[in-house]
Coordinates of C-alpha atoms in Angstrom, one line a residue:
M1451 CA 1.2 0.0 20.8
F1452 CA 0.8 -0.9 17.2
K1453 CA -1.8 0.9 15.0
S1454 CA -3.5 -0.5 11.9
V1455 CA -4.4 2.3 9.5
N1456 CA -6.4 1.7 6.4
P1457 CA -4.3 3.3 3.6
A1458 CA -7.3 3.7 1.4
T1459 CA -9.0 6.1 3.8
G1460 CA -6.3 7.1 6.3
Q1461 CA -8.6 5.9 9.1
Q1462 CA -7.3 3.9 12.1
I1463 CA -9.0 0.6 12.3
A1464 CA -7.4 -1.2 15.3
T1465 CA -4.6 -1.1 17.9
Y1466 CA -2.5 -4.0 19.2
P1467 CA -0.4 -4.1 22.3
E1468 CA 3.4 -4.6 22.1
L1469 CA 4.7 -7.6 24.0
T1470 CA 6.6 -7.0 27.2
K1471 CA 10.1 -8.5 27.7
A1472 CA 8.5 -11.0 30.1
Q1473 CA 5.9 -12.0 27.5
V1474 CA 8.6 -12.4 24.9
D1475 CA 10.6 -14.5 27.3
A1476 CA 7.6 -16.7 27.9
R1477 CA 7.0 -17.2 24.2
L1478 CA 10.6 -18.2 23.7
D1479 CA 10.3 -20.8 26.5
A1480 CA 7.1 -22.1 24.9
A1481 CA 8.9 -22.4 21.5
V1482 CA 11.6 -24.5 23.1
G1483 CA 9.0 -26.7 24.9
A1484 CA 7.0 -27.2 21.6
F1485 CA 10.2 -28.1 19.7
G1486 CA 11.0 -30.8 22.2
H1487 CA 7.7 -32.6 21.2
W1488 CA 7.3 -31.5 17.6
R1489 CA 10.8 -32.6 16.5
T1490 CA 9.9 -36.3 17.2
T1491 CA 6.4 -36.3 15.7
D1492 CA 5.8 -38.6 12.7
I1493 CA 6.0 -37.0 9.3
A1494 CA 2.4 -38.1 8.8
D1495 CA 1.3 -36.0 11.8
R1496 CA 3.1 -33.0 10.4
T1497 CA 1.6 -33.2 7.0
A1498 CA -1.9 -33.8 8.5
L1499 CA -1.5 -30.5 10.4
L1500 CA -0.5 -28.7 7.2
D1501 CA -3.7 -30.0 5.5
R1502 CA -5.8 -28.9 8.5
I1503 CA -4.2 -25.4 8.4
A1504 CA -5.0 -25.2 4.7
D1505 CA -8.6 -26.1 5.6
R1506 CA -8.7 -23.2 8.1
Y1507 CA -7.4 -20.8 5.5
A1508 CA -10.0 -22.0 3.1
A1509 CA -12.8 -21.7 5.6
N1510 CA -11.7 -18.1 6.5
R1511 CA -10.7 -17.0 3.0
D1512 CA -12.9 -13.9 2.9
R1513 CA -12.0 -12.8 6.4
L1514 CA -8.3 -13.2 5.9
A1515 CA -8.4 -11.3 2.6
R1516 CA -10.4 -8.4 4.0
V1517 CA -8.0 -7.9 6.9
A1518 CA -5.0 -7.8 4.5
T1519 CA -6.7 -5.3 2.2
E1520 CA -7.7 -3.1 5.2
E1521 CA -4.3 -3.1 6.7
M1522 CA -2.0 -2.6 3.7
G1523 CA -4.2 -1.6 0.8
K1524 CA -3.9 -4.3 -1.8
T1525 CA -7.0 -5.0 -3.8
Y1526 CA -9.4 -7.6 -2.4
A1527 CA -8.9 -9.7 -5.5
S1528 CA -5.1 -9.7 -4.9
S1529 CA -5.7 -10.6 -1.2
I1530 CA -7.9 -13.5 -2.2
A1531 CA -5.3 -14.7 -4.6
E1532 CA -2.7 -14.5 -1.9
V1533 CA -4.7 -16.5 0.6
D1534 CA -5.3 -19.1 -2.2
K1535 CA -1.5 -19.3 -2.8
C1536 CA -1.0 -19.9 0.9
I1537 CA -3.5 -22.8 0.8
A1538 CA -1.6 -24.2 -2.2
A1539 CA 1.7 -24.0 -0.3
F1540 CA 0.4 -25.9 2.7
R1541 CA -1.1 -28.5 0.4
H1542 CA 2.1 -28.8 -1.6
Y1543 CA 4.3 -29.5 1.4
A1544 CA 1.7 -31.8 2.9
E1545 CA 1.6 -33.9 -0.3
H1546 CA 5.2 -33.7 -1.5
G1547 CA 7.1 -32.9 1.7
P1548 CA 7.7 -36.4 2.9
A1549 CA 9.6 -37.3 -0.3
M1550 CA 11.8 -34.2 0.2
L1551 CA 12.8 -35.6 3.7
E1552 CA 13.7 -39.2 2.5
P1553 CA 17.2 -40.1 3.5
Q1554 CA 19.6 -40.4 0.5
S1555 CA 22.3 -43.0 0.3
Q1556 CA 25.5 -43.3 -1.7
T1557 CA 28.0 -46.1 -1.9
L1558 CA 31.5 -45.1 -0.8
G1559 CA 34.6 -45.9 -2.9
G1560 CA 36.3 -47.6 0.1
G1561 CA 33.3 -49.7 0.9
G1562 CA 30.2 -49.0 3.0
T1563 CA 27.6 -46.2 2.5
A1564 CA 27.1 -42.6 3.3
E1565 CA 23.5 -41.6 4.1
V1566 CA 22.1 -38.1 4.3
H1567 CA 19.4 -37.5 6.9
W1568 CA 17.4 -34.3 7.2
L1569 CA 16.7 -33.3 10.9
P1570 CA 15.1 -30.3 12.4
L1571 CA 17.1 -27.5 14.1
G1572 CA 14.8 -25.8 16.6
P1573 CA 13.0 -22.4 17.0
V1574 CA 13.5 -20.2 13.9
L1575 CA 12.7 -16.5 13.9
A1576 CA 11.1 -15.0 10.7
I1577 CA 11.1 -11.3 10.2
M1578 CA 8.6 -10.5 7.6
P1579 CA 7.3 -7.5 5.6
W1580 CA 3.9 -6.1 5.0
N1581 CA 3.6 -6.3 1.2
F1582 CA 2.5 -9.9 1.0
P1583 CA 1.6 -10.3 4.6
Y1584 CA 0.3 -13.9 4.4
W1585 CA 2.4 -15.3 1.6
Q1586 CA 5.8 -14.1 2.8
A1587 CA 5.2 -15.7 6.2
V1588 CA 3.6 -18.9 4.9
R1589 CA 6.5 -19.7 2.5
F1590 CA 8.6 -19.9 5.7
L1591 CA 6.0 -21.4 8.0
A1592 CA 4.8 -24.4 5.9
P1593 CA 8.3 -25.9 5.4
A1594 CA 9.2 -25.1 9.0
I1595 CA 6.3 -27.2 10.3
L1596 CA 7.1 -30.0 7.9
A1597 CA 10.7 -30.0 9.0
G1598 CA 9.9 -30.4 12.6
N1599 CA 11.0 -26.9 13.5
V1600 CA 9.0 -24.3 15.4
A1601 CA 8.3 -20.8 14.2
L1602 CA 8.5 -17.3 15.7
L1603 CA 7.1 -14.5 13.5
K1604 CA 8.1 -10.9 13.9
H1605 CA 5.7 -9.3 11.4
A1606 CA 5.6 -5.7 10.1
S1607 CA 4.0 -3.3 12.5
I1608 CA 1.2 -2.3 10.2
V1609 CA -0.1 -5.8 9.7
Q1610 CA -0.5 -7.1 13.2
G1611 CA -4.1 -8.0 12.5
V1612 CA -2.8 -10.4 9.8
A1613 CA -0.1 -11.8 12.2
G1614 CA -2.7 -12.5 14.9
L1615 CA -5.0 -14.3 12.4
M1616 CA -2.1 -16.5 11.2
E1617 CA -1.4 -17.6 14.7
D1618 CA -5.1 -18.3 15.2
M1619 CA -5.3 -20.5 12.1
V1620 CA -2.5 -22.8 13.3
L1621 CA -4.1 -23.1 16.8
E1622 CA -7.6 -23.7 15.3
A1623 CA -6.1 -26.4 13.1
G1624 CA -4.9 -28.3 16.2
G1625 CA -1.3 -27.1 16.2
P1626 CA 0.3 -27.5 19.6
A1627 CA 0.9 -24.4 21.7
G1628 CA 4.2 -22.8 21.0
L1629 CA 4.5 -24.3 17.5
F1630 CA 3.9 -21.0 15.8
Q1631 CA 3.8 -17.7 17.7
N1632 CA 3.5 -14.1 16.7
L1633 CA 5.9 -11.8 18.4
A1634 CA 4.3 -8.3 18.5
I1635 CA 7.6 -6.5 19.0
K1636 CA 9.3 -3.5 17.4
S1637 CA 12.4 -3.7 15.3
D1638 CA 14.7 -2.6 18.1
A1639 CA 13.9 -5.7 20.1
V1640 CA 14.9 -8.1 17.3
A1641 CA 18.7 -8.1 18.0
D1642 CA 18.2 -9.5 21.5
I1643 CA 16.0 -12.3 20.2
I1644 CA 18.5 -13.3 17.5
A1645 CA 21.2 -13.4 20.2
D1646 CA 19.1 -15.6 22.5
D1647 CA 20.3 -19.2 22.7
R1648 CA 16.7 -20.4 22.4
V1649 CA 16.6 -19.2 18.8
V1650 CA 18.7 -21.3 16.4
A1651 CA 18.3 -19.4 13.1
V1652 CA 16.7 -16.4 11.4
T1653 CA 15.1 -15.6 8.0
L1654 CA 14.3 -12.1 6.8
T1655 CA 12.4 -10.7 3.9
G1656 CA 12.9 -6.9 3.8
S1657 CA 15.1 -4.0 3.0
E1658 CA 18.8 -4.1 2.3
G1659 CA 19.5 -2.1 5.5
A1660 CA 17.4 -4.6 7.6
G1661 CA 19.3 -7.5 6.0
I1662 CA 22.6 -6.0 6.9
A1663 CA 21.6 -5.5 10.5
V1664 CA 20.1 -9.0 10.8
A1665 CA 23.0 -10.7 9.1
E1666 CA 25.5 -8.9 11.3
Q1667 CA 23.7 -10.0 14.4
A1668 CA 23.3 -13.6 13.2
G1669 CA 26.9 -13.8 12.3
R1670 CA 28.0 -12.5 15.6
H1671 CA 26.2 -15.4 17.2
L1672 CA 27.0 -18.0 14.5
K1673 CA 23.4 -18.6 13.5
K1674 CA 22.1 -19.6 10.1
V1675 CA 20.4 -16.8 8.2
V1676 CA 18.4 -16.6 5.0
L1677 CA 17.9 -13.1 3.4
E1678 CA 15.5 -12.1 0.7
L1679 CA 16.1 -8.4 0.2
G1680 CA 15.3 -5.7 -2.4
G1681 CA 15.3 -5.9 -6.1
S1682 CA 15.2 -3.7 -9.2
D1683 CA 14.3 -6.5 -11.7
P1684 CA 14.9 -6.0 -15.4
F1685 CA 12.2 -6.8 -17.9
I1686 CA 13.9 -7.2 -21.2
V1687 CA 12.0 -7.2 -24.5
M1688 CA 13.7 -8.3 -27.8
P1689 CA 12.5 -7.9 -31.4
S1690 CA 11.3 -11.5 -31.7
A1691 CA 9.0 -11.2 -28.7
D1692 CA 5.2 -11.1 -28.9
L1693 CA 5.0 -7.3 -28.2
D1694 CA 1.4 -7.2 -27.1
A1695 CA 1.9 -10.1 -24.6
A1696 CA 5.1 -8.4 -23.4
V1697 CA 3.3 -5.1 -22.8
K1698 CA 0.4 -6.7 -21.0
A1699 CA 2.8 -8.6 -18.7
A1700 CA 5.0 -5.5 -18.2
V1701 CA 2.0 -3.5 -16.9
Q1702 CA 0.9 -6.2 -14.5
A1703 CA 4.5 -6.8 -13.4
R1704 CA 5.0 -3.1 -12.5
I1705 CA 1.6 -2.3 -10.9
Q1706 CA 0.9 -5.6 -9.0
N1707 CA 0.5 -4.9 -5.3
S1708 CA 0.7 -1.1 -6.3
G1709 CA 4.2 -1.7 -7.4
Q1710 CA 5.2 -2.9 -3.9
S1711 CA 6.8 -6.2 -4.7
C1712 CA 10.5 -7.2 -4.5
I1713 CA 10.1 -9.1 -7.9
C1714 CA 8.0 -6.4 -9.6
A1715 CA 9.7 -5.6 -12.9
K1716 CA 11.0 -2.1 -12.3
R1717 CA 13.3 -1.5 -15.3
M1718 CA 12.0 -2.1 -18.8
I1719 CA 14.9 -2.7 -21.1
V1720 CA 13.7 -2.7 -24.7
H1721 CA 15.7 -3.3 -27.9
A1722 CA 16.1 -0.2 -30.0
D1723 CA 14.3 -1.8 -33.0
I1724 CA 11.0 -2.0 -31.0
H1725 CA 11.5 0.6 -28.3
D1726 CA 9.2 3.2 -29.7
A1727 CA 6.4 0.7 -30.5
F1728 CA 6.7 -0.7 -27.0
L1729 CA 6.7 2.7 -25.4
T1730 CA 3.5 3.7 -27.3
K1731 CA 1.6 0.6 -26.2
F1732 CA 3.1 0.5 -22.7
S1733 CA 2.2 4.2 -22.1
A1734 CA -1.4 3.7 -23.2
A1735 CA -1.8 0.7 -20.9
M1736 CA -0.2 2.4 -17.9
K1737 CA -2.4 5.4 -18.3
A1738 CA -5.4 3.2 -18.3
V1739 CA -4.6 1.7 -14.9
K1740 CA -7.5 2.5 -12.6
A1741 CA -6.5 3.3 -9.0
G1742 CA -9.3 3.3 -6.4
D1743 CA -11.2 1.5 -3.7
P1744 CA -9.3 -1.8 -3.2
M1745 CA -12.6 -3.6 -2.4
D1746 CA -14.1 -2.6 -5.8
P1747 CA -13.6 -5.5 -8.3
D1748 CA -13.1 -2.9 -11.1
T1749 CA -10.1 -1.4 -9.4
D1750 CA -6.7 -2.3 -10.9
M1751 CA -4.5 -0.8 -8.2
G1752 CA -5.2 0.1 -4.6
P1753 CA -3.2 2.7 -2.5
L1754 CA 0.3 2.3 -1.4
S1755 CA 0.7 0.8 2.1
S1756 CA 1.0 4.2 3.9
F1757 CA 1.3 7.9 3.3
A1758 CA 4.9 7.6 4.3
Q1759 CA 5.6 5.0 1.6
R1760 CA 3.9 7.3 -1.0
D1761 CA 6.1 10.2 0.1
T1762 CA 9.2 8.0 -0.3
V1763 CA 8.3 7.2 -3.9
L1764 CA 7.5 10.9 -4.6
D1765 CA 10.9 11.8 -3.3
Q1766 CA 12.6 9.2 -5.5
I1767 CA 10.8 10.6 -8.6
D1768 CA 11.8 14.2 -7.7
Q1769 CA 15.4 13.1 -7.2
A1770 CA 15.5 11.3 -10.6
R1771 CA 14.1 14.3 -12.4
H1772 CA 16.8 16.6 -10.8
Q1773 CA 19.4 14.2 -12.1
G1774 CA 18.1 14.4 -15.7
A1775 CA 15.3 11.8 -15.9
T1776 CA 12.0 12.6 -17.6
L1777 CA 8.7 11.8 -16.0
L1778 CA 6.5 11.1 -19.0
F1779 CA 3.3 10.9 -17.0
G1780 CA 2.0 9.7 -13.7
G1781 CA 3.6 9.7 -10.3
E1782 CA 0.9 12.1 -9.0
K1783 CA -1.5 12.1 -6.1
P1784 CA -5.0 11.5 -7.5
D1785 CA -8.1 13.1 -6.0
L1786 CA -8.7 10.3 -3.6
P1787 CA -8.5 10.3 0.2
G1788 CA -5.9 7.6 0.8
A1789 CA -2.2 7.0 0.0
Y1790 CA -2.8 6.7 -3.8
L1791 CA -0.3 7.3 -6.5
T1792 CA -0.9 7.1 -10.3
A1793 CA 1.1 4.7 -12.4
G1794 CA 3.9 6.4 -14.4
I1795 CA 7.0 6.1 -16.5
L1796 CA 10.5 7.5 -16.1
T1797 CA 12.8 7.7 -19.1
D1798 CA 16.4 9.0 -19.6
V1799 CA 17.4 7.8 -16.1
P1800 CA 21.2 8.2 -15.9
L1801 CA 22.8 4.8 -15.4
D1802 CA 25.0 6.4 -12.7
S1803 CA 21.9 7.8 -10.9
P1804 CA 21.5 6.8 -7.2
L1805 CA 18.1 5.6 -8.3
M1806 CA 19.8 2.7 -10.0
H1807 CA 21.0 1.6 -6.6
E1808 CA 17.6 1.8 -5.0
E1809 CA 14.3 0.0 -5.2
I1810 CA 11.2 1.9 -6.2
F1811 CA 8.4 0.5 -4.2
G1812 CA 5.6 2.0 -6.1
P1813 CA 4.0 1.9 -9.6
I1814 CA 6.7 3.8 -11.5
A1815 CA 8.5 2.1 -14.3
M1816 CA 11.9 3.1 -15.6
L1817 CA 12.4 2.6 -19.4
F1818 CA 15.7 2.0 -21.1
R1819 CA 16.7 1.6 -24.8
A1820 CA 19.2 -1.2 -25.5
A1821 CA 21.2 -1.3 -28.7
D1822 CA 21.5 -5.1 -28.8
I1823 CA 21.5 -8.1 -26.5
D1824 CA 24.9 -7.3 -25.1
D1825 CA 23.7 -3.8 -24.2
A1826 CA 20.5 -5.2 -22.7
I1827 CA 22.5 -7.6 -20.4
R1828 CA 24.9 -4.8 -19.5
I1829 CA 22.1 -2.5 -18.4
A1830 CA 20.3 -5.4 -16.6
N1831 CA 23.4 -6.2 -14.6
D1832 CA 24.5 -2.6 -13.8
I1833 CA 22.9 -2.6 -10.4
P1834 CA 23.8 -3.9 -7.0
F1835 CA 20.7 -6.2 -6.9
G1836 CA 20.2 -9.6 -8.3
L1837 CA 16.8 -11.0 -7.4
G1838 CA 14.7 -11.7 -10.5
S1839 CA 14.5 -11.0 -14.1
S1840 CA 12.0 -11.4 -17.0
V1841 CA 13.1 -11.8 -20.6
W1842 CA 11.0 -11.8 -23.7
T1843 CA 12.4 -13.4 -26.8
D1844 CA 11.5 -16.3 -29.1
D1845 CA 15.1 -16.8 -30.1
A1846 CA 16.5 -19.9 -28.4
Q1847 CA 20.1 -18.6 -28.6
E1848 CA 19.1 -15.3 -26.9
Q1849 CA 17.3 -17.2 -24.2
R1850 CA 20.5 -19.2 -23.4
R1851 CA 22.5 -16.0 -23.3
F1852 CA 20.0 -14.4 -20.8
I1853 CA 19.9 -17.5 -18.6
R1854 CA 23.7 -17.6 -18.5
D1855 CA 24.6 -14.0 -18.3
I1856 CA 21.9 -12.1 -16.3
A1857 CA 23.2 -11.9 -12.7
A1858 CA 20.0 -12.9 -10.8
G1859 CA 18.7 -15.7 -8.8
M1860 CA 15.7 -16.2 -11.1
T1861 CA 14.9 -15.6 -14.7
A1862 CA 11.4 -16.0 -16.3
I1863 CA 11.2 -16.5 -20.1
N1864 CA 8.2 -15.0 -21.9
Q1865 CA 6.3 -14.6 -18.7
M1866 CA 6.0 -12.4 -15.7
L1867 CA 8.2 -13.6 -12.8
A1868 CA 6.2 -15.1 -9.9
S1869 CA 6.9 -17.3 -6.9
S1870 CA 5.5 -20.8 -6.6
P1871 CA 5.6 -23.3 -3.7
E1872 CA 7.4 -25.8 -6.0
A1873 CA 10.3 -23.6 -7.2
P1874 CA 13.2 -22.2 -5.2
F1875 CA 13.0 -18.4 -4.6
G1876 CA 15.9 -16.0 -3.8
G1877 CA 18.6 -13.8 -5.2
I1878 CA 22.3 -13.0 -5.3
K1879 CA 24.4 -9.9 -4.8
R1880 CA 22.7 -7.4 -2.5
S1881 CA 19.4 -9.1 -3.0
G1882 CA 20.4 -11.6 -0.3
H1883 CA 21.3 -15.2 -0.1
G1884 CA 19.7 -18.6 0.6
R1885 CA 16.5 -19.8 -0.9
E1886 CA 12.9 -20.2 0.1
L1887 CA 10.3 -22.7 -1.3
G1888 CA 10.7 -26.0 -3.0
P1889 CA 12.9 -28.6 -1.4
F1890 CA 15.8 -26.1 -1.1
G1891 CA 13.7 -23.8 1.1
L1892 CA 12.8 -26.7 3.3
H1893 CA 16.4 -27.8 3.7
E1894 CA 17.8 -24.4 4.5
F1895 CA 16.8 -24.7 8.2
M1896 CA 17.6 -28.4 8.7
N1897 CA 20.6 -30.3 9.9
L1898 CA 22.0 -32.3 7.0
K1899 CA 23.4 -35.2 9.0
T1900 CA 25.8 -37.6 7.3
V1901 CA 25.6 -41.2 8.6
L1902 CA 28.4 -43.5 7.6
R1903 CA 27.9 -47.3 7.6
K1904 CA 30.5 -50.0 7.0
E1905 CA 29.2 -53.5 7.4
T1906 CA 32.6 -55.3 7.9
A1907 CA 34.1 -57.2 10.8
N1908 CA 36.9 -54.7 11.3
A1909 CA 34.8 -51.6 10.9
G1910 CA 36.4 -48.6 12.6
S1911 CA 39.8 -50.4 13.1
E1912 CA 41.7 -47.8 11.1
P1913 CA 40.0 -44.4 11.7
V1914 CA 41.0 -41.7 9.2
E1915 CA 39.9 -38.1 9.6

């Protein structure tokens, strides 16, 4: 049995049954059956369904947003923005997807042509987290539908209400039975599903430990896997930057979703010449962050997703302080009933601290002083993660250095890092591999089939491997 608990109040709001093995088996059969039909549908039919799903999300915008806020605590405004982003993703793949699937042709040196065709693979399992409960799943689901694949969602246990609504939206839009199904199962049931021959590939967004377990199982059964794991993204500010704009973005980048985002900026790396000025402005702005009722439009930050998550962050803060770090302010339980935590700043975190090898999933920023650009890049790269990064400089040469030398899958220049349906999303090192979104995310779970053509009378007379 799954329980949904409102982290703003600590009150249970709903329960959901766990699927039995027989029910899971039936859903896998349904996925295979749906793929047999969906793989041969015209692209126009697939894009029309994507548009209809977008229509259903738009018609249920308030309902969808409220359930997300109730289940995992993000502000209602953030939930609305997330639903709108999902609508944009469905529309994007509906409008631009067909061009991404056009065969590509190249003339061969020995005569004839080689064509590349993109073909669907089959049922794909998505294991998704609670922090962006709609968006994380939609950025897999929209391209999967367009590709001609079918989708199985194993969502986080605390957002089963969201998962059920997502399945409803596809069915209400006219999606065939079995095209997209929620698997209400616990994590210990995932390995058997990955191993099942009816599932052809798997994608996961989650922790480093979960990624290792999924990749190991997928590798054992020779199945394609895409992993989007943790991050401890650097936010680098150089002297030429607009300091006020950088501070404003730094606060938003650290407290968005109550600090529970893989691409939240977690390490503020500031050039020594402007470090103190940045700290003064950044501290004032972080202290002004208002935590409270996530349904209140004046609230800047809701609770963390659960009391357990808050305790994890508090333990990380205590560990850092014992290792020599200084908590300037914040990181406290306010006088509120839910899983709230005040925004705060840690300084003097030793570069060899275990915290540098972890992800703080809460509104606590780590601040570092960099002597110069080489030092900033060294600090930025001195972690096992490589998801995203944000750099603030108006110097074109510095921008080129950061693009070339920061070890990350994404770099934003003079802006907060964010995902978009149009652009590939993903990381390197222990932040995972593979990409979501854009044409690259679409093609990750497709068969790139090479077709050779040679229009000559003796075609095939001298086969060469």
